[in-house]
XYZ file of C-alpha atoms in Angstrom:
239
model
C 102.195 13.847 96.592
C 99.301 14.243 94.161
C 96.252 12.055 94.037
C 95.955 10.714 90.477
C 92.925 8.578 91.167
C 90.615 10.515 88.878
C 93.044 11.739 86.255
C 92.145 8.910 83.868
C 88.479 9.746 84.211
C 89.109 13.432 83.477
C 91.072 12.710 80.335
C 88.492 10.175 79.175
C 85.671 12.615 79.760
C 87.276 15.436 77.806
C 88.256 13.043 75.034
C 84.661 11.886 74.817
C 83.332 15.423 74.740
C 85.817 16.422 72.060
C 85.137 13.468 69.781
C 81.497 12.644 70.491
C 80.044 14.397 67.448
C 81.018 14.116 63.822
C 78.343 16.132 62.060
C 77.542 17.356 58.579
C 75.306 20.399 58.292
C 73.712 21.220 54.938
C 71.700 24.482 54.888
C 69.773 25.644 51.830
C 67.483 28.630 51.317
C 64.789 29.545 48.809
C 63.101 32.943 48.461
C 59.957 33.668 46.451
C 58.701 37.154 45.570
C 54.934 37.063 45.073
C 53.429 39.133 42.267
C 50.662 41.155 43.908
C 49.734 43.089 40.767
C 49.968 46.312 42.774
C 53.254 48.250 43.119
C 52.195 49.442 46.567
C 52.145 45.886 47.908
C 55.122 43.537 48.243
C 54.979 39.960 49.477
C 57.841 37.569 50.069
C 58.145 33.979 51.300
C 61.483 32.542 52.433
C 62.135 28.871 53.201
C 65.374 27.722 54.822
C 66.056 23.995 55.139
C 68.835 22.584 57.320
C 69.994 18.990 57.585
C 72.333 17.726 60.320
C 73.761 14.228 60.593
C 76.056 13.072 63.395
C 77.495 9.859 64.837
C 79.155 8.979 68.098
C 82.853 8.261 67.541
C 83.585 6.591 70.895
C 81.494 4.259 73.060
C 80.223 5.573 76.373
C 82.641 5.107 79.249
C 81.273 3.002 82.116
C 82.230 5.743 84.560
C 80.114 8.244 82.648
C 77.198 5.806 82.645
C 77.640 5.804 86.412
C 76.891 9.535 86.707
C 73.244 9.549 87.834
C 72.485 13.190 87.063
C 73.856 13.242 83.510
C 73.662 9.752 82.043
C 70.366 9.585 80.126
C 71.981 10.766 76.899
C 74.765 8.200 77.217
C 72.245 5.434 77.907
C 70.328 6.394 74.765
C 73.396 6.480 72.494
C 76.078 4.196 73.945
C 77.941 2.580 71.047
C 80.547 4.113 68.791
C 79.084 4.642 65.342
C 75.596 5.234 66.758
C 73.606 7.845 64.879
C 73.008 10.630 67.422
C 71.358 13.171 65.132
C 69.561 12.834 61.822
C 67.608 16.060 61.841
C 65.777 18.140 59.251
C 64.733 21.724 60.095
C 62.488 24.023 58.081
C 62.159 27.760 58.748
C 59.363 29.517 56.813
C 59.037 33.324 56.805
C 56.356 35.455 55.162
C 56.433 39.258 54.934
C 53.665 41.401 53.425
C 54.277 45.171 53.238
C 52.165 48.087 51.995
C 54.023 51.194 50.764
C 56.993 50.296 52.988
C 54.965 51.635 55.910
C 52.705 48.893 57.235
C 52.174 45.175 56.959
C 52.563 41.914 58.796
C 55.109 39.145 59.317
C 54.647 35.469 60.191
C 57.420 32.917 60.677
C 57.359 29.302 61.815
C 59.905 26.568 62.495
C 59.402 22.815 62.162
C 61.728 19.846 62.698
C 62.108 16.073 62.835
C 65.053 14.023 64.147
C 64.880 10.356 63.141
C 67.776 9.479 65.470
C 65.337 9.642 68.403
C 62.955 7.062 66.936
C 62.586 4.070 69.315
C 64.890 5.769 71.803
C 64.392 6.149 75.529
C 66.071 5.713 78.883
C 63.533 3.675 80.849
C 66.229 1.050 81.481
C 68.410 3.571 83.318
C 69.110 1.760 86.620
C 69.670 4.901 88.671
C 67.365 6.663 91.069
C 66.673 9.432 88.565
C 65.868 6.998 85.761
C 62.369 7.018 84.334
C 61.367 3.922 86.288
C 62.393 5.637 89.563
C 64.108 2.698 91.209
C 65.554 3.226 94.648
C 68.907 2.250 96.099
C 72.373 3.669 96.557
C 74.022 4.252 93.196
C 77.525 3.585 94.462
C 76.540 0.151 95.773
C 74.135 -0.891 93.026
C 75.000 -4.556 92.212
C 73.503 -4.187 88.745
C 76.607 -2.237 87.684
C 79.032 -5.011 88.598
C 79.100 -6.566 85.127
C 78.457 -3.452 83.071
C 80.887 -2.823 80.224
C 80.804 -0.629 77.148
C 79.542 -3.596 75.123
C 76.769 -5.061 77.271
C 74.971 -2.117 78.826
C 71.719 -3.010 77.052
C 69.207 -0.751 75.389
C 66.480 1.438 76.818
C 62.764 1.212 76.219
C 61.302 3.161 73.283
C 60.053 6.075 75.361
C 60.874 9.766 75.583
C 59.399 12.394 77.852
C 56.744 14.619 76.322
C 59.215 17.511 76.365
C 61.922 15.532 74.547
C 59.383 14.237 72.046
C 58.129 17.766 71.416
C 61.389 19.712 71.153
C 64.017 17.126 70.169
C 62.404 14.272 68.264
C 59.312 15.567 66.496
C 57.864 15.912 64.014
C 56.919 19.178 65.650
C 56.948 22.921 65.132
C 56.250 26.336 66.599
C 55.193 29.833 65.577
C 58.015 32.353 65.987
C 56.926 35.800 64.713
C 53.281 36.779 64.254
C 52.798 40.543 64.275
C 51.565 43.612 62.388
C 53.564 46.813 62.123
C 53.077 50.462 61.186
C 55.453 53.381 60.705
C 55.025 57.012 59.662
C 57.040 60.194 59.593
C 56.387 62.738 62.319
C 57.540 66.164 61.265
C 60.669 66.359 59.142
C 63.166 64.388 61.212
C 61.200 61.930 63.342
C 59.728 58.501 62.686
C 56.983 56.811 64.654
C 56.776 53.015 64.472
C 54.794 50.370 66.320
C 54.394 46.589 66.397
C 51.584 44.486 67.829
C 51.690 40.739 68.291
C 54.293 38.087 69.006
C 57.742 39.368 68.111
C 61.242 40.020 69.366
C 63.892 42.706 69.021
C 67.561 41.795 68.856
C 70.499 43.764 67.543
C 72.290 42.058 64.703
C 73.603 38.570 64.078
C 76.803 36.863 65.179
C 79.228 34.641 63.326
C 79.744 31.745 65.726
C 77.114 31.775 68.426
C 74.263 34.090 69.501
C 75.705 34.264 73.022
C 78.662 36.179 71.529
C 76.530 39.159 70.470
C 75.098 42.174 72.281
C 71.626 40.787 71.636
C 72.330 37.930 74.080
C 71.006 40.085 76.922
C 67.880 41.243 75.102
C 65.750 38.110 75.343
C 65.662 34.413 76.138
C 67.471 31.954 73.872
C 66.417 28.484 72.731
C 69.733 26.828 73.602
C 68.251 23.352 73.115
C 67.695 24.110 69.431
C 71.180 25.624 69.177
C 72.728 22.381 70.462
C 70.449 20.070 68.477
C 70.705 21.918 65.154
C 74.118 23.528 64.461
C 73.943 26.342 61.938
C 70.668 27.779 63.240
C 70.534 31.565 62.815
C 70.022 33.900 65.752
C 66.605 35.035 64.485
C 65.319 31.482 65.009
C 66.830 31.113 68.484
C 65.577 34.242 70.229
C 62.278 33.442 71.927
C 59.489 35.848 70.833
C 57.468 37.669 73.468
């Protein structure tokens, strides 16, 4: 005899995960070649803009709201039709090269997600909520009348980390380095870089974790989840 007590919960959870996001991603890129007036110098600026919009297609299940270690996101965006992402990303890259042998590169990323405005989980009634209330979760009387329609809304507060990396407006410097290369003898090449940079081998079609470069450096998986369509070069954390 099989215990089916939690089968409904399992199905509901996977259904929620499968249908939680309906997103539209609109990337656009613009490249500008700067006229240096000297054929030995080349300068290029690239700007890539991404826009992602998503809504929740199913209200949060009460049983998922009752999961104390994973419920802050559900408390922030409970209702079906709630806007869960309304994010604009800008990636700016500048390369200056002299005689194809030396130069510098600077790149920076910036972002803003309006969906996080006036959003927070201070009203989370569990022990790990931001107001740190005590009590046994399983016996908390405050959950007795909770339904998908009357769970209430949190206070307009996010942690500094969430404000910095999810909401914004914010940004960060990615690459900032100088480089030099020269031929040594007839068949050898010496090259060097100094500054903040990363080395990864190639791109990948679906996800940076599917490429060989996955093991070469740390990945910004938070940005990958928050901004679908982000290229690998923006996700690998420079050293």
